[in-house]
PDB file of C-alpha atoms in Angstrom:
ATOM      1  CA  MET A   1      28.093  16.998 124.029  1.00 85.00           C
ATOM      2  CA  THR A   2      31.312  18.776 124.961  1.00 91.00           C
ATOM      3  CA  ARG A   3      34.309  17.182 123.227  1.00 94.00           C
ATOM      4  CA  VAL A   4      37.742  17.051 124.862  1.00 96.00           C
ATOM      5  CA  LEU A   5      40.993  16.137 123.139  1.00 97.00           C
ATOM      6  CA  VAL A   6      43.514  14.547 125.538  1.00 98.00           C
ATOM      7  CA  VAL A   7      47.108  14.769 124.306  1.00 97.00           C
ATOM      8  CA  GLU A   8      49.159  12.486 126.564  1.00 96.00           C
ATOM      9  CA  ASP A   9      51.632   9.628 126.018  1.00 95.00           C
ATOM     10  CA  ASP A  10      51.054   7.897 129.374  1.00 95.00           C
ATOM     11  CA  PRO A  11      48.417   5.218 128.595  1.00 96.00           C
ATOM     12  CA  GLN A  12      47.446   4.727 132.246  1.00 96.00           C
ATOM     13  CA  LEU A  13      46.756   8.435 132.729  1.00 96.00           C
ATOM     14  CA  VAL A  14      44.872   8.581 129.431  1.00 97.00           C
ATOM     15  CA  ARG A  15      42.688   5.664 130.538  1.00 97.00           C
ATOM     16  CA  ALA A  16      41.934   7.344 133.880  1.00 96.00           C
ATOM     17  CA  LEU A  17      41.076  10.662 132.182  1.00 96.00           C
ATOM     18  CA  VAL A  18      38.865   9.010 129.570  1.00 96.00           C
ATOM     19  CA  ILE A  19      36.934   6.999 132.182  1.00 96.00           C
ATOM     20  CA  THR A  20      36.496  10.058 134.428  1.00 96.00           C
ATOM     21  CA  MET A  21      35.320  12.366 131.645  1.00 96.00           C
ATOM     22  CA  GLN A  22      33.042   9.846 129.962  1.00 95.00           C
ATOM     23  CA  ALA A  23      31.371   9.257 133.338  1.00 95.00           C
ATOM     24  CA  ARG A  24      30.636  12.983 133.348  1.00 94.00           C
ATOM     25  CA  ARG A  25      29.229  12.817 129.803  1.00 94.00           C
ATOM     26  CA  TYR A  26      32.116  14.404 127.933  1.00 95.00           C
ATOM     27  CA  GLY A  27      33.110  13.097 124.538  1.00 95.00           C
ATOM     28  CA  VAL A  28      36.815  12.222 124.544  1.00 97.00           C
ATOM     29  CA  ASP A  29      39.453  11.718 121.865  1.00 96.00           C
ATOM     30  CA  ALA A  30      43.037  10.807 122.747  1.00 97.00           C
ATOM     31  CA  ALA A  31      46.342  11.443 120.973  1.00 97.00           C
ATOM     32  CA  PRO A  32      49.683   9.941 122.104  1.00 97.00           C
ATOM     33  CA  ASP A  33      51.835  12.549 120.331  1.00 96.00           C
ATOM     34  CA  GLY A  34      51.804  16.045 118.869  1.00 95.00           C
ATOM     35  CA  THR A  35      51.384  15.004 115.235  1.00 94.00           C
ATOM     36  CA  THR A  36      48.262  12.969 116.000  1.00 95.00           C
ATOM     37  CA  ALA A  37      46.976  15.764 118.230  1.00 96.00           C
ATOM     38  CA  LEU A  38      47.150  18.361 115.459  1.00 93.00           C
ATOM     39  CA  ARG A  39      45.432  16.002 113.016  1.00 92.00           C
ATOM     40  CA  LEU A  40      42.623  15.167 115.459  1.00 93.00           C
ATOM     41  CA  ALA A  41      42.189  18.797 116.514  1.00 91.00           C
ATOM     42  CA  ALA A  42      41.620  19.825 112.898  1.00 87.00           C
ATOM     43  CA  ALA A  43      39.333  16.894 112.142  1.00 87.00           C
ATOM     44  CA  ARG A  44      37.273  16.731 115.361  1.00 87.00           C
ATOM     45  CA  GLN A  45      37.190  20.424 116.364  1.00 86.00           C
ATOM     46  CA  PRO A  46      37.245  19.749 120.147  1.00 92.00           C
ATOM     47  CA  ASP A  47      35.804  22.233 122.613  1.00 90.00           C
ATOM     48  CA  VAL A  48      38.799  21.894 124.977  1.00 94.00           C
ATOM     49  CA  VAL A  49      42.314  20.430 124.680  1.00 96.00           C
ATOM     50  CA  MET A  50      44.179  18.824 127.598  1.00 97.00           C
ATOM     51  CA  LEU A  51      47.844  18.798 126.642  1.00 96.00           C
ATOM     52  CA  ASP A  52      50.983  17.266 128.149  1.00 95.00           C
ATOM     53  CA  LEU A  53      54.117  19.253 127.321  1.00 93.00           C
ATOM     54  CA  GLY A  54      56.469  16.247 127.287  1.00 91.00           C
ATOM     55  CA  LEU A  55      55.418  14.489 124.079  1.00 95.00           C
ATOM     56  CA  PRO A  56      57.559  11.885 122.260  1.00 95.00           C
ATOM     57  CA  ASP A  57      57.688  13.612 118.870  1.00 95.00           C
ATOM     58  CA  MET A  58      57.584  17.355 119.589  1.00 93.00           C
ATOM     59  CA  ASP A  59      57.478  19.878 122.410  1.00 93.00           C
ATOM     60  CA  GLY A  60      54.018  20.680 123.712  1.00 93.00           C
ATOM     61  CA  LEU A  61      54.733  24.401 123.303  1.00 93.00           C
ATOM     62  CA  ASP A  62      54.983  23.855 119.543  1.00 93.00           C
ATOM     63  CA  VAL A  63      51.617  22.073 119.589  1.00 94.00           C
ATOM     64  CA  ILE A  64      50.077  25.055 121.404  1.00 93.00           C
ATOM     65  CA  ARG A  65      51.528  27.522 118.894  1.00 89.00           C
ATOM     66  CA  ALA A  66      50.328  25.431 115.964  1.00 89.00           C
ATOM     67  CA  MET A  67      46.775  25.216 117.336  1.00 89.00           C
ATOM     68  CA  ARG A  68      46.740  28.925 118.105  1.00 83.00           C
ATOM     69  CA  GLY A  69      47.423  29.567 114.417  1.00 76.00           C
ATOM     70  CA  TRP A  70      43.817  28.661 113.606  1.00 78.00           C
ATOM     71  CA  SER A  71      41.796  28.210 116.818  1.00 79.00           C
ATOM     72  CA  ARG A  72      40.954  29.870 120.133  1.00 77.00           C
ATOM     73  CA  MET A  73      39.677  26.678 121.792  1.00 86.00           C
ATOM     74  CA  PRO A  74      40.796  26.528 125.450  1.00 89.00           C
ATOM     75  CA  ILE A  75      44.054  24.629 126.023  1.00 92.00           C
ATOM     76  CA  LEU A  76      44.639  23.177 129.483  1.00 94.00           C
ATOM     77  CA  VAL A  77      48.253  22.113 130.028  1.00 94.00           C
ATOM     78  CA  LEU A  78      48.974  19.031 132.163  1.00 92.00           C
ATOM     79  CA  SER A  79      52.660  18.880 132.956  1.00 87.00           C
ATOM     80  CA  ALA A  80      55.225  17.486 135.353  1.00 86.00           C
ATOM     81  CA  ARG A  81      57.300  20.644 134.807  1.00 78.00           C
ATOM     82  CA  PRO A  82      56.687  22.711 137.977  1.00 75.00           C
ATOM     83  CA  ALA A  83      59.047  25.612 137.293  1.00 74.00           C
ATOM     84  CA  SER A  84      57.477  29.054 137.042  1.00 77.00           C
ATOM     85  CA  ALA A  85      59.360  29.728 133.790  1.00 80.00           C
ATOM     86  CA  GLU A  86      57.759  26.659 132.191  1.00 83.00           C
ATOM     87  CA  LYS A  87      54.293  27.862 133.199  1.00 82.00           C
ATOM     88  CA  VAL A  88      54.924  31.354 131.861  1.00 81.00           C
ATOM     89  CA  ALA A  89      56.227  29.920 128.568  1.00 84.00           C
ATOM     90  CA  ALA A  90      53.110  27.782 128.146  1.00 86.00           C
ATOM     91  CA  LEU A  91      50.755  30.660 128.960  1.00 83.00           C
ATOM     92  CA  ASP A  92      52.624  33.006 126.638  1.00 80.00           C
ATOM     93  CA  ALA A  93      52.435  30.408 123.859  1.00 84.00           C
ATOM     94  CA  GLY A  94      48.661  30.498 124.157  1.00 84.00           C
ATOM     95  CA  ALA A  95      47.640  28.040 126.880  1.00 87.00           C
ATOM     96  CA  ASP A  96      44.694  29.064 129.043  1.00 83.00           C
ATOM     97  CA  ASP A  97      45.551  27.152 132.207  1.00 87.00           C
ATOM     98  CA  TYR A  98      48.340  25.008 133.677  1.00 89.00           C
ATOM     99  CA  VAL A  99      47.958  22.052 136.027  1.00 90.00           C
ATOM    100  CA  THR A 100      51.075  20.484 137.541  1.00 88.00           C
ATOM    101  CA  LYS A 101      51.308  16.695 137.886  1.00 89.00           C
ATOM    102  CA  PRO A 102      50.420  14.949 140.103  1.00 88.00           C
ATOM    103  CA  PHE A 103      47.015  16.587 140.349  1.00 90.00           C
ATOM    104  CA  SER A 104      43.663  15.991 141.997  1.00 91.00           C
ATOM    105  CA  MET A 105      41.094  14.683 139.519  1.00 94.00           C
ATOM    106  CA  ASP A 106      38.438  16.835 141.210  1.00 93.00           C
ATOM    107  CA  GLU A 107      40.542  19.966 140.671  1.00 90.00           C
ATOM    108  CA  LEU A 108      41.204  18.999 137.057  1.00 93.00           C
ATOM    109  CA  MET A 109      37.480  18.541 136.394  1.00 94.00           C
ATOM    110  CA  ALA A 110      36.828  21.955 137.957  1.00 91.00           C
ATOM    111  CA  ARG A 111      39.420  23.494 135.620  1.00 89.00           C
ATOM    112  CA  LEU A 112      37.772  21.688 132.691  1.00 92.00           C
ATOM    113  CA  ARG A 113      34.341  23.049 133.630  1.00 90.00           C
ATOM    114  CA  ALA A 114      35.817  26.551 133.804  1.00 84.00           C
ATOM    115  CA  ALA A 115      37.330  26.103 130.336  1.00 82.00           C
ATOM    116  CA  VAL A 116      33.961  24.977 128.972  1.00 83.00           C
ATOM    117  CA  ARG A 117      32.294  28.042 130.492  1.00 78.00           C
ATOM    118  CA  ARG A 118      34.791  30.228 128.646  1.00 68.00           C
ATOM    119  CA  THR A 119      33.749  28.686 125.326  1.00 65.00           C
ATOM    120  CA  GLU A 120      30.117  29.453 126.154  1.00 63.00           C
ATOM    121  CA  HIS A 121      30.818  33.048 127.218  1.00 52.00           C
ATOM    122  CA  THR A 122      28.666  35.524 125.334  1.00 44.00           C
ATOM    123  CA  SER A 123      28.687  39.288 125.441  1.00 44.00           C
ATOM    124  CA  PRO A 124      26.182  40.977 127.795  1.00 44.00           C
ATOM    125  CA  PHE A 125      26.158  43.860 125.286  1.00 45.00           C
ATOM    126  CA  PRO A 126      23.025  43.103 123.223  1.00 45.00           C
ATOM    127  CA  GLY A 127      23.849  43.920 119.613  1.00 48.00           C
ATOM    128  CA  ALA A 128      27.133  45.686 120.411  1.00 58.00           C
ATOM    129  CA  THR A 129      30.125  44.270 118.602  1.00 77.00           C
ATOM    130  CA  GLN A 130      32.676  47.082 118.926  1.00 85.00           C
ATOM    131  CA  VAL A 131      33.924  49.182 121.817  1.00 88.00           C
ATOM    132  CA  ALA A 132      35.930  52.287 120.970  1.00 89.00           C
ATOM    133  CA  THR A 133      38.147  54.325 123.274  1.00 91.00           C
ATOM    134  CA  ALA A 134      40.392  57.278 122.541  1.00 88.00           C
ATOM    135  CA  GLY A 135      43.378  54.960 122.199  1.00 91.00           C
ATOM    136  CA  PHE A 136      42.123  51.616 120.881  1.00 94.00           C
ATOM    137  CA  THR A 137      39.138  49.756 119.419  1.00 93.00           C
ATOM    138  CA  ILE A 138      37.880  46.331 120.475  1.00 92.00           C
ATOM    139  CA  ASP A 139      35.957  44.091 118.055  1.00 89.00           C
ATOM    140  CA  LEU A 140      34.130  41.572 120.249  1.00 85.00           C
ATOM    141  CA  LEU A 141      32.982  39.354 117.389  1.00 81.00           C
ATOM    142  CA  ALA A 142      36.338  39.146 115.630  1.00 83.00           C
ATOM    143  CA  LYS A 143      38.168  39.042 118.999  1.00 85.00           C
ATOM    144  CA  LYS A 144      40.564  41.742 117.834  1.00 90.00           C
ATOM    145  CA  VAL A 145      42.033  44.879 119.364  1.00 94.00           C
ATOM    146  CA  VAL A 146      43.408  47.672 117.175  1.00 94.00           C
ATOM    147  CA  ARG A 147      45.620  50.427 118.553  1.00 94.00           C
ATOM    148  CA  GLY A 148      47.205  53.124 116.399  1.00 91.00           C
ATOM    149  CA  GLY A 149      46.035  51.371 113.243  1.00 91.00           C
ATOM    150  CA  ARG A 150      47.726  48.094 114.175  1.00 92.00           C
ATOM    151  CA  GLU A 151      46.272  44.922 115.608  1.00 93.00           C
ATOM    152  CA  VAL A 152      47.428  44.194 119.152  1.00 94.00           C
ATOM    153  CA  ARG A 153      48.381  40.579 119.774  1.00 90.00           C
ATOM    154  CA  LEU A 154      46.714  39.275 122.945  1.00 90.00           C
ATOM    155  CA  THR A 155      47.013  35.817 124.457  1.00 87.00           C
ATOM    156  CA  PRO A 156      43.706  33.963 124.961  1.00 84.00           C
ATOM    157  CA  THR A 157      43.866  34.647 128.707  1.00 84.00           C
ATOM    158  CA  GLU A 158      44.534  38.365 128.177  1.00 90.00           C
ATOM    159  CA  TRP A 159      41.643  38.522 125.734  1.00 90.00           C
ATOM    160  CA  HIS A 160      39.258  36.804 128.124  1.00 88.00           C
ATOM    161  CA  LEU A 161      40.133  39.192 130.953  1.00 92.00           C
ATOM    162  CA  LEU A 162      39.660  42.188 128.665  1.00 93.00           C
ATOM    163  CA  GLU A 163      36.375  40.821 127.304  1.00 89.00           C
ATOM    164  CA  ILE A 164      34.915  40.369 130.787  1.00 87.00           C
ATOM    165  CA  LEU A 165      35.829  43.915 131.821  1.00 90.00           C
ATOM    166  CA  VAL A 166      34.727  45.537 128.560  1.00 89.00           C
ATOM    167  CA  THR A 167      31.335  43.824 128.612  1.00 84.00           C
ATOM    168  CA  HIS A 168      30.697  45.217 132.105  1.00 82.00           C
ATOM    169  CA  PRO A 169      31.598  48.900 131.460  1.00 82.00           C
ATOM    170  CA  GLY A 170      31.931  51.107 134.507  1.00 82.00           C
ATOM    171  CA  ARG A 171      31.198  48.211 136.863  1.00 82.00           C
ATOM    172  CA  LEU A 172      33.578  46.786 139.417  1.00 83.00           C
ATOM    173  CA  VAL A 173      34.495  43.191 138.573  1.00 83.00           C
ATOM    174  CA  THR A 174      35.958  41.632 141.694  1.00 82.00           C
ATOM    175  CA  GLN A 175      39.194  39.671 141.813  1.00 85.00           C
ATOM    176  CA  LYS A 176      37.163  36.624 142.868  1.00 81.00           C
ATOM    177  CA  GLN A 177      34.868  36.936 139.848  1.00 80.00           C
ATOM    178  CA  LEU A 178      37.777  37.260 137.430  1.00 85.00           C
ATOM    179  CA  LEU A 179      39.653  34.334 138.963  1.00 83.00           C
ATOM    180  CA  GLN A 180      36.536  32.161 138.803  1.00 78.00           C
ATOM    181  CA  GLU A 181      35.707  33.097 135.203  1.00 78.00           C
ATOM    182  CA  VAL A 182      39.197  32.876 133.760  1.00 80.00           C
ATOM    183  CA  TRP A 183      40.941  30.212 135.818  1.00 74.00           C
ATOM    184  CA  GLY A 184      38.066  28.417 137.486  1.00 70.00           C
ATOM    185  CA  SER A 185      39.440  29.259 140.897  1.00 58.00           C
ATOM    186  CA  SER A 186      38.774  31.951 143.494  1.00 52.00           C
ATOM    187  CA  ARG A 187      41.777  31.060 145.629  1.00 54.00           C
ATOM    188  CA  SER A 188      43.563  34.128 146.937  1.00 52.00           C
ATOM    189  CA  GLY A 189      46.916  32.670 145.890  1.00 59.00           C
ATOM    190  CA  ARG A 190      46.173  33.492 142.260  1.00 71.00           C
ATOM    191  CA  THR A 191      45.692  37.233 142.785  1.00 80.00           C
ATOM    192  CA  ASN A 192      49.339  37.833 141.903  1.00 82.00           C
ATOM    193  CA  HIS A 193      48.791  35.908 138.657  1.00 82.00           C
ATOM    194  CA  LEU A 194      45.861  38.220 137.925  1.00 88.00           C
ATOM    195  CA  ARG A 195      47.952  41.335 138.593  1.00 89.00           C
ATOM    196  CA  VAL A 196      50.617  40.113 136.160  1.00 88.00           C
ATOM    197  CA  TYR A 197      48.081  39.684 133.359  1.00 91.00           C
ATOM    198  CA  MET A 198      46.468  43.059 134.026  1.00 94.00           C
ATOM    199  CA  ALA A 199      49.902  44.697 133.906  1.00 93.00           C
ATOM    200  CA  GLN A 200      50.529  43.025 130.539  1.00 92.00           C
ATOM    201  CA  LEU A 201      47.207  44.305 129.193  1.00 95.00           C
ATOM    202  CA  ARG A 202      48.004  47.843 130.332  1.00 95.00           C
ATOM    203  CA  ARG A 203      51.410  47.759 128.655  1.00 94.00           C
ATOM    204  CA  LYS A 204      49.739  46.721 125.407  1.00 95.00           C
ATOM    205  CA  LEU A 205      46.734  49.079 125.516  1.00 96.00           C
ATOM    206  CA  GLU A 206      47.219  52.063 127.811  1.00 95.00           C
ATOM    207  CA  ALA A 207      49.029  55.229 126.715  1.00 94.00           C
ATOM    208  CA  ASP A 208      50.470  55.471 130.232  1.00 94.00           C
ATOM    209  CA  PRO A 209      50.419  51.996 131.821  1.00 94.00           C
ATOM    210  CA  SER A 210      51.469  53.360 135.218  1.00 93.00           C
ATOM    211  CA  HIS A 211      48.444  55.674 135.233  1.00 94.00           C
ATOM    212  CA  PRO A 212      45.768  53.647 133.405  1.00 94.00           C
ATOM    213  CA  ARG A 213      42.759  55.445 132.032  1.00 94.00           C
ATOM    214  CA  HIS A 214      40.704  52.456 130.871  1.00 95.00           C
ATOM    215  CA  LEU A 215      41.785  49.413 132.915  1.00 95.00           C
ATOM    216  CA  VAL A 216      41.318  50.815 136.384  1.00 93.00           C
ATOM    217  CA  THR A 217      42.249  49.111 139.657  1.00 91.00           C
ATOM    218  CA  GLU A 218      39.939  49.301 142.645  1.00 85.00           C
ATOM    219  CA  PRO A 219      42.535  48.567 145.373  1.00 85.00           C
ATOM    220  CA  GLY A 220      41.827  45.400 147.295  1.00 80.00           C
ATOM    221  CA  MET A 221      38.614  44.752 145.364  1.00 82.00           C
ATOM    222  CA  GLY A 222      39.060  44.266 141.636  1.00 85.00           C
ATOM    223  CA  TYR A 223      39.099  46.070 138.289  1.00 91.00           C
ATOM    224  CA  ARG A 224      36.869  48.308 136.201  1.00 89.00           C
ATOM    225  CA  PHE A 225      36.769  49.241 132.521  1.00 92.00           C
ATOM    226  CA  GLU A 226      36.217  52.891 131.653  1.00 88.00           C
ATOM    227  CA  GLY A 227      35.601  53.693 127.991  1.00 81.00           C
TER     228      GLY A 227
END
């Protein structure tokens, strides 16, 4: 059974989420504040975390950073903060997705299913655990990238994008496929979001980000990894 940790201080919303997810056969734990959330996350090892940023005892961004210190479990932010800067801050802190309140329960469940798929993602490279290029090395098991002898810090979303491309070497991965795999959505409105993340990956990995050698764009279609 997939376990979800809901971190939310609104008891009515918690009740609605618990009822909805239990009806879909998810196991659910709930925490009303950040301190309880961190304790339950360590004790219960959930598969996915749903996290409100406006908690009574600490900022949700601090909860994300604390969890990212020891886990890569998907974190889905639920927040009434609609500003783009708030979303960027949450994603940079390590969140995998961001849903603005009020939200459709159907959309939220779709995002949850996408997050669960990410936890089940396995490499299509049978037996291969490392991918080496002239500029950097990727360890798929350890989820690490080393460039110039130093580990490159990637957010969970950046890592997932890179992992999908690397495990399909030389093949075009369409924008729709990447959006569906990483964000659980194929809506065209997220293509700009995808471009931002790919630009970040190139800045971190490519010798010349403006003329990428490994993370190649197929204009209007998608992206391709060349070793």
